[in-house]
């Protein structure tokens, strides 16, 4: 999020989750759903595969 001009509150709104829910997901305490991953990728303007690292690229 720091590399883009998108605020956390904007991401929360786009994903339809609360501030605390996003915080827990970003800290790895809760997992993002598949739908949230695709929506987050859309919001950030990236492919969803970037969230899966090298394993997905192989």
mmCIF file with all atom_site columns, C-alpha atoms in Angstrom:
data_model
loop_
_atom_site.group_PDB
_atom_site.id
_atom_site.type_symbol
_atom_site.label_atom_id
_atom_site.label_alt_id
_atom_site.label_comp_id
_atom_site.label_asym_id
_atom_site.label_entity_id
_atom_site.label_seq_id
_atom_site.pdbx_PDB_ins_code
_atom_site.Cartn_x
_atom_site.Cartn_y
_atom_site.Cartn_z
_atom_site.occupancy
_atom_site.B_iso_or_equiv
_atom_site.pdbx_formal_charge
_atom_site.auth_seq_id
_atom_site.auth_comp_id
_atom_site.auth_asym_id
_atom_site.auth_atom_id
_atom_site.pdbx_PDB_model_num
ATOM 1  C CA . UNK A 1 1  ? 0.000   0.000   0.000   1.00 0.00 ? 1  UNK A CA 1
ATOM 2  C CA . UNK A 1 2  ? 2.886   2.349   0.646   1.00 0.00 ? 2  UNK A CA 1
ATOM 3  C CA . UNK A 1 3  ? 4.010   2.150   -2.985  1.00 0.00 ? 3  UNK A CA 1
ATOM 4  C CA . UNK A 1 4  ? 0.645   3.326   -4.279  1.00 0.00 ? 4  UNK A CA 1
ATOM 5  C CA . UNK A 1 5  ? -1.444  6.349   -3.468  1.00 0.00 ? 5  UNK A CA 1
ATOM 6  C CA . UNK A 1 6  ? -4.283  4.237   -2.108  1.00 0.00 ? 6  UNK A CA 1
ATOM 7  C CA . UNK A 1 7  ? -5.204  4.706   1.535   1.00 0.00 ? 7  UNK A CA 1
ATOM 8  C CA . UNK A 1 8  ? -5.976  1.907   3.951   1.00 0.00 ? 8  UNK A CA 1
ATOM 9  C CA . UNK A 1 9  ? -9.478  3.298   4.415   1.00 0.00 ? 9  UNK A CA 1
ATOM 10 C CA . UNK A 1 10 ? -10.041 3.141   0.661   1.00 0.00 ? 10 UNK A CA 1
ATOM 11 C CA . UNK A 1 11 ? -8.928  -0.492  0.616   1.00 0.00 ? 11 UNK A CA 1
ATOM 12 C CA . UNK A 1 12 ? -11.192 -1.266  3.575   1.00 0.00 ? 12 UNK A CA 1
ATOM 13 C CA . UNK A 1 13 ? -14.128 0.248   1.706   1.00 0.00 ? 13 UNK A CA 1
ATOM 14 C CA . UNK A 1 14 ? -13.319 -1.566  -1.542  1.00 0.00 ? 14 UNK A CA 1
ATOM 15 C CA . UNK A 1 15 ? -13.022 -4.903  0.270   1.00 0.00 ? 15 UNK A CA 1
ATOM 16 C CA . UNK A 1 16 ? -16.011 -4.223  2.503   1.00 0.00 ? 16 UNK A CA 1
ATOM 17 C CA . UNK A 1 17 ? -14.098 -4.968  5.700   1.00 0.00 ? 17 UNK A CA 1
ATOM 18 C CA . UNK A 1 18 ? -13.385 -3.029  8.874   1.00 0.00 ? 18 UNK A CA 1
ATOM 19 C CA . UNK A 1 19 ? -10.127 -1.353  9.850   1.00 0.00 ? 19 UNK A CA 1
ATOM 20 C CA . UNK A 1 20 ? -9.426  -4.032  12.435  1.00 0.00 ? 20 UNK A CA 1
ATOM 21 C CA . UNK A 1 21 ? -10.181 -6.831  9.952   1.00 0.00 ? 21 UNK A CA 1
ATOM 22 C CA . UNK A 1 22 ? -7.725  -5.395  7.416   1.00 0.00 ? 22 UNK A CA 1
ATOM 23 C CA . UNK A 1 23 ? -5.116  -4.965  10.127  1.00 0.00 ? 23 UNK A CA 1
ATOM 24 C CA . UNK A 1 24 ? -5.479  -8.609  11.221  1.00 0.00 ? 24 UNK A CA 1
ATOM 25 C CA . UNK A 1 25 ? -5.217  -9.788  7.612   1.00 0.00 ? 25 UNK A CA 1
ATOM 26 C CA . UNK A 1 26 ? -2.123  -7.678  6.895   1.00 0.00 ? 26 UNK A CA 1
ATOM 27 C CA . UNK A 1 27 ? -0.437  -8.978  10.061  1.00 0.00 ? 27 UNK A CA 1
ATOM 28 C CA . UNK A 1 28 ? -1.192  -12.559 9.033   1.00 0.00 ? 28 UNK A CA 1
ATOM 29 C CA . UNK A 1 29 ? -3.572  -13.260 11.899  1.00 0.00 ? 29 UNK A CA 1
ATOM 30 C CA . UNK A 1 30 ? -6.462  -13.881 9.503   1.00 0.00 ? 30 UNK A CA 1
ATOM 31 C CA . UNK A 1 31 ? -6.352  -14.993 5.883   1.00 0.00 ? 31 UNK A CA 1
ATOM 32 C CA . UNK A 1 32 ? -7.683  -13.041 2.936   1.00 0.00 ? 32 UNK A CA 1
ATOM 33 C CA . UNK A 1 33 ? -10.480 -14.821 1.094   1.00 0.00 ? 33 UNK A CA 1
ATOM 34 C CA . UNK A 1 34 ? -9.963  -15.611 -2.582  1.00 0.00 ? 34 UNK A CA 1
ATOM 35 C CA . UNK A 1 35 ? -12.509 -12.925 -3.448  1.00 0.00 ? 35 UNK A CA 1
ATOM 36 C CA . UNK A 1 36 ? -10.665 -10.367 -1.295  1.00 0.00 ? 36 UNK A CA 1
ATOM 37 C CA . UNK A 1 37 ? -7.373  -11.220 -3.011  1.00 0.00 ? 37 UNK A CA 1
ATOM 38 C CA . UNK A 1 38 ? -8.843  -10.599 -6.449  1.00 0.00 ? 38 UNK A CA 1
ATOM 39 C CA . UNK A 1 39 ? -10.567 -7.385  -5.332  1.00 0.00 ? 39 UNK A CA 1
ATOM 40 C CA . UNK A 1 40 ? -7.363  -6.158  -3.661  1.00 0.00 ? 40 UNK A CA 1
ATOM 41 C CA . UNK A 1 41 ? -5.386  -6.873  -6.825  1.00 0.00 ? 41 UNK A CA 1
ATOM 42 C CA . UNK A 1 42 ? -7.940  -4.895  -8.820  1.00 0.00 ? 42 UNK A CA 1
ATOM 43 C CA . UNK A 1 43 ? -7.786  -1.967  -6.386  1.00 0.00 ? 43 UNK A CA 1
ATOM 44 C CA . UNK A 1 44 ? -3.977  -1.933  -6.498  1.00 0.00 ? 44 UNK A CA 1
ATOM 45 C CA . UNK A 1 45 ? -3.863  -2.431  -10.264 1.00 0.00 ? 45 UNK A CA 1
ATOM 46 C CA . UNK A 1 46 ? -1.807  -5.628  -10.124 1.00 0.00 ? 46 UNK A CA 1
ATOM 47 C CA . UNK A 1 47 ? -2.332  -9.277  -11.011 1.00 0.00 ? 47 UNK A CA 1
ATOM 48 C CA . UNK A 1 48 ? -3.514  -11.470 -8.133  1.00 0.00 ? 48 UNK A CA 1
ATOM 49 C CA . UNK A 1 49 ? -0.524  -13.747 -8.722  1.00 0.00 ? 49 UNK A CA 1
ATOM 50 C CA . UNK A 1 50 ? 1.794   -11.147 -7.134  1.00 0.00 ? 50 UNK A CA 1
ATOM 51 C CA . UNK A 1 51 ? 0.394   -12.157 -3.748  1.00 0.00 ? 51 UNK A CA 1
ATOM 52 C CA . UNK A 1 52 ? 1.535   -15.741 -4.212  1.00 0.00 ? 52 UNK A CA 1
ATOM 53 C CA . UNK A 1 53 ? 5.231   -15.157 -4.863  1.00 0.00 ? 53 UNK A CA 1
ATOM 54 C CA . UNK A 1 54 ? 7.439   -17.374 -6.967  1.00 0.00 ? 54 UNK A CA 1
ATOM 55 C CA . UNK A 1 55 ? 5.463   -20.572 -6.411  1.00 0.00 ? 55 UNK A CA 1
ATOM 56 C CA . UNK A 1 56 ? 2.647   -19.305 -8.597  1.00 0.00 ? 56 UNK A CA 1
ATOM 57 C CA . UNK A 1 57 ? 5.009   -17.982 -11.273 1.00 0.00 ? 57 UNK A CA 1
ATOM 58 C CA . UNK A 1 58 ? 6.595   -21.395 -11.897 1.00 0.00 ? 58 UNK A CA 1
#
